């Protein structure tokens, strides 16, 4: 194992990316002592239906949004699989390829209730330390084996589902990062012509 490399993995559909995703990245970098943060854009979340926006588009959006963060790499590992990838596969990939001395796996508080039912949960517990990020509307249930990260600047529920519902009503969602608004609105119109 690398004696010094400390990494974190933060995955999601980012369908589309929103300001809370950016805040999670900022808080991870502030709270965790890591060398690299890998943001994993999912081809398709194993627990959800097909995403609205294409994997290529979501990857490009995340790379554009996070290009100014020197410690952050937006990974296409899960997209290249061209199928839903269980989180344990991503953990195993980065564990074997990078041999980090420390691996954090970041999840939202909304995932806590069913985390123990995830495929490969025991393996993930063995290889990674879970980091739970606050999500408005979901209680942070204390767990001895997890770190917690607050999102002090996010005071309301924000979700990609909410954003898509507003787009369907021809409204501009306030939670879209300004640099993405035009592209997301145009892509949504093209999908729903």
Short mmCIF file of N, CA and C in Angstrom, two decimals:
data_model
loop_
_atom_site.label_atom_id
_atom_site.label_comp_id
_atom_site.label_asym_id
_atom_site.label_seq_id
_atom_site.Cartn_x
_atom_site.Cartn_y
_atom_site.Cartn_z
N UNK A 1 0.83 -1.20 0.00
CA UNK A 1 0.00 0.00 0.00
C UNK A 1 0.87 1.25 0.00
N UNK A 2 0.31 2.29 -0.61
CA UNK A 2 1.00 3.57 -0.58
C UNK A 2 1.03 4.07 0.86
N UNK A 3 2.19 4.56 1.28
CA UNK A 3 2.32 5.02 2.66
C UNK A 3 1.66 6.37 2.87
N UNK A 4 1.40 7.09 1.78
CA UNK A 4 0.90 8.45 1.97
C UNK A 4 -0.38 8.78 1.23
N UNK A 5 -0.75 8.04 0.23
CA UNK A 5 -1.89 8.42 -0.61
C UNK A 5 -3.22 8.22 0.12
N UNK A 6 -3.95 9.33 0.28
CA UNK A 6 -5.27 9.27 0.90
C UNK A 6 -6.28 9.80 -0.11
N UNK A 7 -7.31 9.00 -0.37
CA UNK A 7 -8.28 9.39 -1.39
C UNK A 7 -9.71 9.29 -0.85
N UNK A 8 -10.61 9.99 -1.54
CA UNK A 8 -12.03 9.88 -1.25
C UNK A 8 -12.76 9.65 -2.57
N UNK A 9 -13.83 8.86 -2.51
CA UNK A 9 -14.68 8.61 -3.66
C UNK A 9 -16.06 9.20 -3.37
N UNK A 10 -16.56 9.97 -4.31
CA UNK A 10 -17.89 10.57 -4.19
C UNK A 10 -18.62 10.33 -5.50
N UNK A 11 -19.63 9.48 -5.46
CA UNK A 11 -20.33 9.11 -6.68
C UNK A 11 -21.75 9.65 -6.73
N UNK A 12 -22.28 9.68 -7.94
CA UNK A 12 -23.66 10.09 -8.12
C UNK A 12 -24.04 10.09 -9.58
N UNK A 13 -25.32 10.27 -9.82
CA UNK A 13 -25.81 10.37 -11.20
C UNK A 13 -25.56 11.76 -11.76
N UNK A 14 -25.66 12.78 -10.91
CA UNK A 14 -25.46 14.17 -11.32
C UNK A 14 -26.32 14.46 -12.56
N UNK A 15 -27.63 14.22 -12.39
CA UNK A 15 -28.59 14.18 -13.51
C UNK A 15 -29.68 15.23 -13.37
N UNK A 16 -29.39 16.51 -13.47
CA UNK A 16 -28.12 17.18 -13.75
C UNK A 16 -27.41 17.57 -12.45
N UNK A 17 -26.17 18.03 -12.56
CA UNK A 17 -25.46 18.53 -11.37
C UNK A 17 -26.14 19.78 -10.84
N UNK A 18 -26.06 19.98 -9.52
CA UNK A 18 -26.66 21.17 -8.92
C UNK A 18 -25.74 21.73 -7.83
N UNK A 19 -26.16 22.84 -7.25
CA UNK A 19 -25.30 23.56 -6.31
C UNK A 19 -24.97 22.73 -5.06
N UNK A 20 -25.85 21.83 -4.66
CA UNK A 20 -25.53 21.00 -3.49
C UNK A 20 -24.40 20.03 -3.80
N UNK A 21 -24.32 19.54 -5.04
CA UNK A 21 -23.19 18.67 -5.42
C UNK A 21 -21.87 19.43 -5.28
N UNK A 22 -21.87 20.68 -5.71
CA UNK A 22 -20.65 21.50 -5.60
C UNK A 22 -20.30 21.75 -4.14
N UNK A 23 -21.32 21.96 -3.32
CA UNK A 23 -21.08 22.19 -1.90
C UNK A 23 -20.52 20.94 -1.22
N UNK A 24 -21.00 19.77 -1.63
CA UNK A 24 -20.46 18.51 -1.08
C UNK A 24 -18.97 18.43 -1.39
N UNK A 25 -18.59 18.70 -2.63
CA UNK A 25 -17.17 18.66 -3.01
C UNK A 25 -16.36 19.64 -2.16
N UNK A 26 -16.86 20.85 -2.02
CA UNK A 26 -16.15 21.87 -1.22
C UNK A 26 -15.98 21.42 0.22
N UNK A 27 -17.02 20.83 0.80
CA UNK A 27 -16.95 20.40 2.19
C UNK A 27 -16.06 19.17 2.38
N UNK A 28 -16.05 18.27 1.40
CA UNK A 28 -15.14 17.12 1.47
C UNK A 28 -13.70 17.62 1.53
N UNK A 29 -13.38 18.55 0.63
CA UNK A 29 -12.01 19.07 0.59
C UNK A 29 -11.65 19.82 1.86
N UNK A 30 -12.64 20.44 2.48
CA UNK A 30 -12.39 21.19 3.71
C UNK A 30 -12.24 20.28 4.93
N UNK A 31 -13.03 19.20 4.98
CA UNK A 31 -13.09 18.37 6.19
C UNK A 31 -12.19 17.13 6.18
N UNK A 32 -11.83 16.64 4.99
CA UNK A 32 -11.04 15.40 4.93
C UNK A 32 -9.60 15.71 4.55
N UNK A 33 -8.69 15.04 5.21
CA UNK A 33 -7.26 15.15 4.90
C UNK A 33 -6.96 14.16 3.78
N UNK A 34 -7.12 14.61 2.54
CA UNK A 34 -6.94 13.71 1.39
C UNK A 34 -6.03 14.34 0.35
N UNK A 35 -5.45 13.46 -0.46
CA UNK A 35 -4.62 13.90 -1.58
C UNK A 35 -5.45 14.08 -2.85
N UNK A 36 -6.45 13.20 -3.03
CA UNK A 36 -7.27 13.23 -4.24
C UNK A 36 -8.72 12.91 -3.89
N UNK A 37 -9.62 13.60 -4.57
CA UNK A 37 -11.04 13.28 -4.51
C UNK A 37 -11.46 12.85 -5.91
N UNK A 38 -11.97 11.63 -5.99
CA UNK A 38 -12.46 11.12 -7.27
C UNK A 38 -13.97 11.22 -7.27
N UNK A 39 -14.51 12.01 -8.20
CA UNK A 39 -15.95 12.14 -8.36
C UNK A 39 -16.35 11.15 -9.45
N UNK A 40 -17.18 10.19 -9.07
CA UNK A 40 -17.57 9.10 -9.97
C UNK A 40 -18.94 9.39 -10.56
N UNK A 41 -18.99 9.65 -11.85
CA UNK A 41 -20.26 9.87 -12.52
C UNK A 41 -20.80 8.50 -12.93
N UNK A 42 -21.99 8.17 -12.43
CA UNK A 42 -22.58 6.86 -12.68
C UNK A 42 -23.12 6.76 -14.10
N UNK A 43 -22.93 5.61 -14.71
CA UNK A 43 -23.60 5.34 -15.98
C UNK A 43 -25.10 5.31 -15.71
N UNK A 44 -25.46 4.56 -14.67
CA UNK A 44 -26.84 4.51 -14.18
C UNK A 44 -26.79 4.06 -12.73
N UNK A 45 -27.49 4.76 -11.86
CA UNK A 45 -27.57 4.36 -10.46
C UNK A 45 -28.26 3.01 -10.38
N UNK A 46 -27.67 2.00 -9.69
CA UNK A 46 -28.29 0.68 -9.59
C UNK A 46 -29.67 0.70 -8.92
N UNK A 47 -29.98 1.79 -8.18
CA UNK A 47 -31.24 1.85 -7.46
C UNK A 47 -32.28 2.73 -8.16
N UNK A 48 -31.93 3.30 -9.31
CA UNK A 48 -32.85 4.20 -10.01
C UNK A 48 -33.01 3.78 -11.46
N UNK A 49 -33.98 4.40 -12.12
CA UNK A 49 -34.18 4.17 -13.55
C UNK A 49 -33.11 4.87 -14.36
N UNK A 50 -33.26 4.80 -15.68
CA UNK A 50 -32.30 5.42 -16.58
C UNK A 50 -32.27 6.93 -16.35
N UNK A 51 -31.08 7.54 -16.37
CA UNK A 51 -30.99 8.98 -16.18
C UNK A 51 -31.61 9.74 -17.34
N UNK A 52 -31.97 10.97 -17.08
CA UNK A 52 -32.55 11.85 -18.11
C UNK A 52 -31.49 12.26 -19.13
N UNK A 53 -30.32 12.66 -18.62
CA UNK A 53 -29.25 13.15 -19.48
C UNK A 53 -28.22 12.05 -19.74
N UNK A 54 -27.56 12.11 -20.88
CA UNK A 54 -26.62 11.05 -21.27
C UNK A 54 -25.41 11.01 -20.33
N UNK A 55 -24.78 9.84 -20.20
CA UNK A 55 -23.56 9.75 -19.40
C UNK A 55 -22.49 10.73 -19.88
N UNK A 56 -22.32 10.85 -21.19
CA UNK A 56 -21.30 11.75 -21.75
C UNK A 56 -21.58 13.20 -21.35
N UNK A 57 -22.85 13.60 -21.39
CA UNK A 57 -23.22 14.97 -21.05
C UNK A 57 -22.99 15.25 -19.57
N UNK A 58 -23.41 14.31 -18.70
CA UNK A 58 -23.25 14.49 -17.25
C UNK A 58 -21.78 14.53 -16.86
N UNK A 59 -20.97 13.71 -17.52
CA UNK A 59 -19.52 13.70 -17.27
C UNK A 59 -18.91 15.05 -17.68
N UNK A 60 -19.29 15.55 -18.84
CA UNK A 60 -18.77 16.83 -19.32
C UNK A 60 -19.17 17.96 -18.37
N UNK A 61 -20.41 17.95 -17.92
CA UNK A 61 -20.86 18.99 -17.00
C UNK A 61 -20.04 18.98 -15.71
N UNK A 62 -19.84 17.78 -15.14
CA UNK A 62 -19.09 17.69 -13.88
C UNK A 62 -17.63 18.08 -14.09
N UNK A 63 -17.04 17.69 -15.19
CA UNK A 63 -15.65 18.07 -15.46
C UNK A 63 -15.52 19.58 -15.60
N UNK A 64 -16.49 20.20 -16.26
CA UNK A 64 -16.47 21.65 -16.39
C UNK A 64 -16.63 22.35 -15.06
N UNK A 65 -17.57 21.88 -14.25
CA UNK A 65 -17.83 22.50 -12.95
C UNK A 65 -16.65 22.39 -11.99
N UNK A 66 -15.94 21.26 -12.06
CA UNK A 66 -14.90 20.98 -11.06
C UNK A 66 -13.49 21.19 -11.60
N UNK A 67 -13.37 21.77 -12.77
CA UNK A 67 -12.04 21.93 -13.38
C UNK A 67 -11.10 22.81 -12.56
N UNK A 68 -11.63 23.67 -11.72
CA UNK A 68 -10.78 24.57 -10.93
C UNK A 68 -10.29 23.98 -9.62
N UNK A 69 -10.68 22.76 -9.31
CA UNK A 69 -10.27 22.12 -8.06
C UNK A 69 -9.07 21.21 -8.33
N UNK A 70 -7.91 21.59 -7.83
CA UNK A 70 -6.68 20.84 -8.16
C UNK A 70 -6.67 19.42 -7.61
N UNK A 71 -7.34 19.17 -6.49
CA UNK A 71 -7.33 17.83 -5.89
C UNK A 71 -8.43 16.92 -6.42
N UNK A 72 -9.28 17.45 -7.31
CA UNK A 72 -10.45 16.71 -7.76
C UNK A 72 -10.25 16.16 -9.17
N UNK A 73 -10.60 14.89 -9.34
CA UNK A 73 -10.61 14.27 -10.66
C UNK A 73 -11.99 13.67 -10.89
N UNK A 74 -12.63 14.06 -11.98
CA UNK A 74 -13.93 13.49 -12.34
C UNK A 74 -13.65 12.24 -13.16
N UNK A 75 -14.08 11.10 -12.64
CA UNK A 75 -13.73 9.81 -13.23
C UNK A 75 -14.86 9.27 -14.11
N UNK A 76 -14.47 8.66 -15.23
CA UNK A 76 -15.43 7.99 -16.10
C UNK A 76 -15.43 6.48 -15.90
N UNK A 77 -14.84 6.01 -14.78
CA UNK A 77 -14.74 4.57 -14.53
C UNK A 77 -16.09 3.88 -14.65
N UNK A 78 -17.13 4.41 -13.99
CA UNK A 78 -18.43 3.74 -14.00
C UNK A 78 -19.12 3.90 -15.36
N UNK A 79 -18.91 5.03 -16.01
CA UNK A 79 -19.51 5.25 -17.34
C UNK A 79 -18.93 4.27 -18.35
N UNK A 80 -17.63 4.02 -18.27
CA UNK A 80 -16.98 3.11 -19.22
C UNK A 80 -17.52 1.69 -19.14
N UNK A 81 -18.08 1.33 -17.99
CA UNK A 81 -18.66 0.00 -17.83
C UNK A 81 -19.95 -0.15 -18.64
N UNK A 82 -20.59 0.96 -18.96
CA UNK A 82 -21.84 1.00 -19.73
C UNK A 82 -22.93 0.13 -19.12
N UNK A 83 -23.01 0.18 -17.79
CA UNK A 83 -24.03 -0.55 -17.04
C UNK A 83 -24.05 0.02 -15.63
N UNK A 84 -25.12 -0.26 -14.87
CA UNK A 84 -25.10 0.16 -13.46
C UNK A 84 -23.95 -0.54 -12.73
N UNK A 85 -23.13 0.23 -12.02
CA UNK A 85 -21.97 -0.32 -11.31
C UNK A 85 -22.21 -0.23 -9.81
N UNK A 86 -22.28 -1.36 -9.11
CA UNK A 86 -22.40 -1.29 -7.65
C UNK A 86 -21.18 -0.58 -7.06
N UNK A 87 -21.40 0.19 -6.02
CA UNK A 87 -20.33 0.98 -5.41
C UNK A 87 -19.13 0.15 -5.01
N UNK A 88 -19.38 -1.10 -4.61
CA UNK A 88 -18.26 -1.96 -4.18
C UNK A 88 -17.26 -2.15 -5.32
N UNK A 89 -17.73 -2.18 -6.57
CA UNK A 89 -16.81 -2.34 -7.70
C UNK A 89 -15.88 -1.13 -7.83
N UNK A 90 -16.44 0.04 -7.61
CA UNK A 90 -15.61 1.25 -7.68
C UNK A 90 -14.60 1.28 -6.55
N UNK A 91 -15.03 0.91 -5.35
CA UNK A 91 -14.12 0.86 -4.21
C UNK A 91 -12.99 -0.12 -4.50
N UNK A 92 -13.33 -1.30 -4.99
CA UNK A 92 -12.30 -2.31 -5.30
C UNK A 92 -11.35 -1.81 -6.39
N UNK A 93 -11.89 -1.17 -7.42
CA UNK A 93 -11.05 -0.65 -8.51
C UNK A 93 -10.01 0.33 -7.99
N UNK A 94 -10.46 1.33 -7.22
CA UNK A 94 -9.52 2.35 -6.74
C UNK A 94 -8.59 1.79 -5.65
N UNK A 95 -9.08 0.85 -4.88
CA UNK A 95 -8.23 0.22 -3.86
C UNK A 95 -7.09 -0.56 -4.53
N UNK A 96 -7.42 -1.34 -5.56
CA UNK A 96 -6.40 -2.16 -6.22
C UNK A 96 -5.48 -1.35 -7.14
N UNK A 97 -6.04 -0.34 -7.83
CA UNK A 97 -5.21 0.39 -8.78
C UNK A 97 -4.31 1.43 -8.12
N UNK A 98 -4.76 2.04 -7.02
CA UNK A 98 -3.97 3.10 -6.39
C UNK A 98 -3.31 2.68 -5.07
N UNK A 99 -3.80 1.62 -4.46
CA UNK A 99 -3.27 1.15 -3.17
C UNK A 99 -3.15 2.28 -2.16
N UNK A 100 -4.25 3.02 -1.92
CA UNK A 100 -4.17 4.14 -0.98
C UNK A 100 -3.98 3.67 0.46
N UNK A 101 -3.37 4.51 1.26
CA UNK A 101 -3.24 4.21 2.69
C UNK A 101 -4.57 4.46 3.40
N UNK A 102 -5.39 5.32 2.80
CA UNK A 102 -6.71 5.62 3.35
C UNK A 102 -7.68 5.85 2.20
N UNK A 103 -8.87 5.23 2.30
CA UNK A 103 -9.89 5.40 1.28
C UNK A 103 -11.19 5.76 1.98
N UNK A 104 -11.74 6.92 1.66
CA UNK A 104 -13.03 7.34 2.18
C UNK A 104 -14.08 7.14 1.10
N UNK A 105 -15.28 6.73 1.50
CA UNK A 105 -16.38 6.60 0.56
C UNK A 105 -17.50 7.51 1.06
N UNK A 106 -17.85 8.50 0.25
CA UNK A 106 -18.79 9.54 0.65
C UNK A 106 -20.20 9.19 0.18
N UNK A 107 -21.16 9.26 1.12
CA UNK A 107 -22.56 9.01 0.79
C UNK A 107 -23.43 10.11 1.40
N UNK A 108 -24.60 10.29 0.85
CA UNK A 108 -25.57 11.21 1.43
C UNK A 108 -26.32 10.55 2.56
N UNK A 109 -26.82 11.35 3.49
CA UNK A 109 -27.57 10.81 4.63
C UNK A 109 -28.80 10.04 4.18
N UNK A 110 -29.31 10.32 2.98
CA UNK A 110 -30.47 9.60 2.47
C UNK A 110 -30.16 8.13 2.18
N UNK A 111 -28.89 7.77 2.09
CA UNK A 111 -28.50 6.37 1.82
C UNK A 111 -28.31 5.53 3.08
N UNK A 112 -28.28 6.17 4.24
CA UNK A 112 -27.95 5.46 5.47
C UNK A 112 -28.90 4.31 5.78
N UNK A 113 -30.19 4.54 5.60
CA UNK A 113 -31.19 3.56 6.02
C UNK A 113 -31.00 2.20 5.35
N UNK A 114 -30.52 2.20 4.10
CA UNK A 114 -30.40 0.94 3.35
C UNK A 114 -28.95 0.56 3.04
N UNK A 115 -28.00 1.25 3.64
CA UNK A 115 -26.59 1.02 3.33
C UNK A 115 -26.17 -0.42 3.56
N UNK A 116 -26.61 -1.01 4.64
CA UNK A 116 -26.20 -2.39 4.96
C UNK A 116 -26.73 -3.41 3.95
N UNK A 117 -27.67 -3.00 3.11
CA UNK A 117 -28.23 -3.91 2.09
C UNK A 117 -27.53 -3.77 0.74
N UNK A 118 -26.58 -2.81 0.65
CA UNK A 118 -25.87 -2.63 -0.61
C UNK A 118 -25.03 -3.86 -0.93
N UNK A 119 -24.93 -4.16 -2.22
CA UNK A 119 -24.08 -5.26 -2.66
C UNK A 119 -22.64 -4.98 -2.21
N UNK A 120 -22.00 -5.98 -1.58
CA UNK A 120 -20.61 -5.85 -1.16
C UNK A 120 -20.38 -4.94 0.03
N UNK A 121 -21.42 -4.70 0.83
CA UNK A 121 -21.31 -3.78 1.96
C UNK A 121 -20.17 -4.18 2.90
N UNK A 122 -20.04 -5.47 3.21
CA UNK A 122 -18.98 -5.92 4.14
C UNK A 122 -17.60 -5.61 3.56
N UNK A 123 -17.43 -5.79 2.26
CA UNK A 123 -16.15 -5.49 1.61
C UNK A 123 -15.88 -3.99 1.66
N UNK A 124 -16.91 -3.20 1.42
CA UNK A 124 -16.75 -1.75 1.47
C UNK A 124 -16.35 -1.30 2.88
N UNK A 125 -16.97 -1.90 3.89
CA UNK A 125 -16.63 -1.56 5.28
C UNK A 125 -15.17 -1.88 5.58
N UNK A 126 -14.68 -2.96 5.00
CA UNK A 126 -13.31 -3.41 5.23
C UNK A 126 -12.29 -2.49 4.56
N UNK A 127 -12.63 -2.00 3.36
CA UNK A 127 -11.66 -1.24 2.57
C UNK A 127 -11.78 0.28 2.69
N UNK A 128 -12.94 0.75 3.11
CA UNK A 128 -13.18 2.20 3.11
C UNK A 128 -13.80 2.66 4.41
N UNK A 129 -13.58 3.93 4.70
CA UNK A 129 -14.28 4.56 5.82
C UNK A 129 -15.42 5.38 5.23
N UNK A 130 -16.62 5.13 5.71
CA UNK A 130 -17.78 5.87 5.20
C UNK A 130 -17.79 7.29 5.75
N UNK A 131 -18.13 8.21 4.89
CA UNK A 131 -18.30 9.61 5.26
C UNK A 131 -19.73 9.97 4.86
N UNK A 132 -20.51 10.40 5.84
CA UNK A 132 -21.92 10.70 5.60
C UNK A 132 -22.08 12.22 5.50
N UNK A 133 -22.66 12.65 4.38
CA UNK A 133 -22.89 14.08 4.15
C UNK A 133 -24.34 14.40 4.49
N UNK A 134 -24.50 15.47 5.22
CA UNK A 134 -25.84 15.95 5.58
C UNK A 134 -26.67 16.13 4.32
N UNK A 135 -27.93 15.74 4.41
CA UNK A 135 -28.88 16.04 3.33
C UNK A 135 -30.15 16.53 3.98
N UNK A 136 -30.58 17.70 3.59
CA UNK A 136 -31.74 18.34 4.19
C UNK A 136 -32.95 17.41 4.11
N UNK A 137 -33.61 17.23 5.25
CA UNK A 137 -34.78 16.37 5.30
C UNK A 137 -34.48 14.95 5.73
N UNK A 138 -33.21 14.59 5.90
CA UNK A 138 -32.83 13.25 6.33
C UNK A 138 -32.02 13.36 7.61
N UNK A 139 -32.43 12.65 8.65
CA UNK A 139 -31.70 12.76 9.92
C UNK A 139 -30.33 12.09 9.81
N UNK A 140 -29.38 12.65 10.52
CA UNK A 140 -28.05 12.02 10.62
C UNK A 140 -28.09 11.06 11.79
N UNK A 141 -28.20 9.77 11.47
CA UNK A 141 -28.24 8.76 12.52
C UNK A 141 -26.81 8.44 12.93
N UNK A 142 -26.48 8.60 14.19
CA UNK A 142 -25.10 8.34 14.63
C UNK A 142 -24.66 6.90 14.36
N UNK A 143 -23.50 6.76 13.76
CA UNK A 143 -22.89 5.45 13.52
C UNK A 143 -21.44 5.55 13.98
N UNK A 144 -21.01 4.58 14.68
CA UNK A 144 -19.65 4.62 15.22
C UNK A 144 -18.58 4.54 14.13
N UNK A 145 -18.94 3.95 12.99
CA UNK A 145 -17.94 3.72 11.95
C UNK A 145 -17.97 4.77 10.84
N UNK A 146 -18.59 5.91 11.08
CA UNK A 146 -18.71 6.92 10.04
C UNK A 146 -18.28 8.31 10.49
N UNK A 147 -17.76 9.07 9.57
CA UNK A 147 -17.52 10.50 9.77
C UNK A 147 -18.72 11.25 9.21
N UNK A 148 -18.93 12.47 9.68
CA UNK A 148 -20.05 13.27 9.21
C UNK A 148 -19.56 14.61 8.70
N UNK A 149 -20.17 15.05 7.59
CA UNK A 149 -19.84 16.35 7.02
C UNK A 149 -21.13 17.16 6.89
N UNK A 150 -21.15 18.33 7.48
CA UNK A 150 -22.34 19.19 7.36
C UNK A 150 -22.31 19.96 6.04
N UNK A 151 -23.47 20.45 5.65
CA UNK A 151 -23.56 21.35 4.50
C UNK A 151 -24.21 22.64 4.99
N UNK A 152 -23.44 23.48 5.69
CA UNK A 152 -24.02 24.65 6.34
C UNK A 152 -24.66 25.66 5.39
N UNK A 153 -24.21 25.68 4.13
CA UNK A 153 -24.76 26.67 3.20
C UNK A 153 -25.99 26.15 2.44
N UNK A 154 -26.36 24.89 2.67
CA UNK A 154 -27.54 24.32 2.02
C UNK A 154 -28.64 24.21 3.07
N UNK A 155 -29.65 25.04 2.96
CA UNK A 155 -30.70 25.12 3.98
C UNK A 155 -32.04 24.58 3.50
N UNK A 156 -32.08 23.98 2.33
CA UNK A 156 -33.33 23.44 1.82
C UNK A 156 -33.05 22.17 1.04
N UNK A 157 -34.11 21.42 0.80
CA UNK A 157 -33.95 20.21 0.00
C UNK A 157 -33.65 20.59 -1.45
N UNK A 158 -32.63 19.96 -1.98
CA UNK A 158 -32.27 20.18 -3.39
C UNK A 158 -32.07 18.80 -4.01
N UNK A 159 -32.69 18.59 -5.16
CA UNK A 159 -32.50 17.30 -5.83
C UNK A 159 -32.54 17.50 -7.34
N UNK A 160 -31.91 16.59 -8.04
CA UNK A 160 -31.95 16.61 -9.50
C UNK A 160 -33.37 16.35 -9.99
N UNK A 161 -34.12 15.54 -9.25
CA UNK A 161 -35.52 15.25 -9.61
C UNK A 161 -36.34 16.54 -9.60
N UNK A 162 -36.14 17.35 -8.56
CA UNK A 162 -36.80 18.65 -8.44
C UNK A 162 -36.47 19.54 -9.64
N UNK A 163 -35.21 19.57 -10.00
CA UNK A 163 -34.76 20.40 -11.11
C UNK A 163 -35.43 19.97 -12.42
N UNK A 164 -35.49 18.65 -12.66
CA UNK A 164 -36.12 18.16 -13.89
C UNK A 164 -37.61 18.48 -13.91
N UNK A 165 -38.27 18.44 -12.75
CA UNK A 165 -39.69 18.79 -12.68
C UNK A 165 -39.90 20.26 -13.06
N UNK A 166 -39.02 21.13 -12.59
CA UNK A 166 -39.11 22.55 -12.94
C UNK A 166 -38.83 22.76 -14.43
N UNK A 167 -37.86 22.05 -14.97
CA UNK A 167 -37.57 22.16 -16.39
C UNK A 167 -38.78 21.74 -17.23
N UNK A 168 -39.47 20.69 -16.78
CA UNK A 168 -40.67 20.22 -17.49
C UNK A 168 -41.77 21.27 -17.49
N UNK A 169 -41.75 22.16 -16.49
CA UNK A 169 -42.72 23.26 -16.40
C UNK A 169 -42.21 24.53 -17.08
N UNK A 170 -41.11 24.40 -17.81
CA UNK A 170 -40.48 25.52 -18.52
C UNK A 170 -40.01 26.62 -17.56
N UNK A 171 -39.55 26.19 -16.38
CA UNK A 171 -39.01 27.13 -15.40
C UNK A 171 -37.50 26.93 -15.30
N UNK A 172 -36.80 28.00 -14.96
CA UNK A 172 -35.35 27.91 -14.78
C UNK A 172 -35.08 27.61 -13.31
N UNK A 173 -34.55 26.42 -13.01
CA UNK A 173 -34.29 26.06 -11.61
C UNK A 173 -33.16 26.90 -11.01
N UNK A 174 -33.41 27.45 -9.84
CA UNK A 174 -32.40 28.29 -9.19
C UNK A 174 -31.22 27.48 -8.66
N UNK A 175 -31.38 26.17 -8.53
CA UNK A 175 -30.32 25.34 -7.97
C UNK A 175 -29.32 24.84 -9.01
N UNK A 176 -29.54 25.20 -10.27
CA UNK A 176 -28.56 24.86 -11.30
C UNK A 176 -27.41 25.86 -11.21
N UNK A 177 -26.16 25.39 -11.26
CA UNK A 177 -25.05 26.34 -11.32
C UNK A 177 -25.22 27.24 -12.55
N UNK A 178 -24.99 28.55 -12.41
CA UNK A 178 -25.21 29.48 -13.52
C UNK A 178 -24.50 29.07 -14.81
N UNK A 179 -23.31 28.52 -14.70
CA UNK A 179 -22.56 28.14 -15.91
C UNK A 179 -23.21 26.98 -16.66
N UNK A 180 -24.11 26.24 -16.00
CA UNK A 180 -24.76 25.09 -16.64
C UNK A 180 -26.16 25.38 -17.12
N UNK A 181 -26.76 26.47 -16.67
CA UNK A 181 -28.18 26.69 -16.94
C UNK A 181 -28.52 26.56 -18.42
N UNK A 182 -27.81 27.29 -19.27
CA UNK A 182 -28.11 27.25 -20.71
C UNK A 182 -28.00 25.85 -21.29
N UNK A 183 -26.91 25.16 -20.95
CA UNK A 183 -26.68 23.82 -21.50
C UNK A 183 -27.69 22.80 -21.01
N UNK A 184 -28.04 22.87 -19.74
CA UNK A 184 -29.02 21.92 -19.19
C UNK A 184 -30.40 22.17 -19.80
N UNK A 185 -30.79 23.44 -19.88
CA UNK A 185 -32.10 23.77 -20.46
C UNK A 185 -32.17 23.31 -21.91
N UNK A 186 -31.12 23.56 -22.69
CA UNK A 186 -31.10 23.15 -24.09
C UNK A 186 -31.14 21.63 -24.23
N UNK A 187 -30.33 20.93 -23.43
CA UNK A 187 -30.31 19.47 -23.48
C UNK A 187 -31.67 18.89 -23.10
N UNK A 188 -32.31 19.47 -22.11
CA UNK A 188 -33.63 19.00 -21.67
C UNK A 188 -34.66 19.19 -22.79
N UNK A 189 -34.61 20.34 -23.46
CA UNK A 189 -35.54 20.59 -24.58
C UNK A 189 -35.33 19.58 -25.70
N UNK A 190 -34.08 19.27 -25.98
CA UNK A 190 -33.78 18.31 -27.06
C UNK A 190 -34.30 16.92 -26.73
N UNK A 191 -34.21 16.54 -25.46
CA UNK A 191 -34.68 15.22 -25.03
C UNK A 191 -36.20 15.15 -25.10
N UNK A 192 -36.86 16.26 -24.77
CA UNK A 192 -38.33 16.25 -24.63
C UNK A 192 -39.04 16.96 -25.79
N UNK A 193 -38.46 16.87 -26.99
CA UNK A 193 -39.10 17.47 -28.16
C UNK A 193 -40.24 16.58 -28.61
#
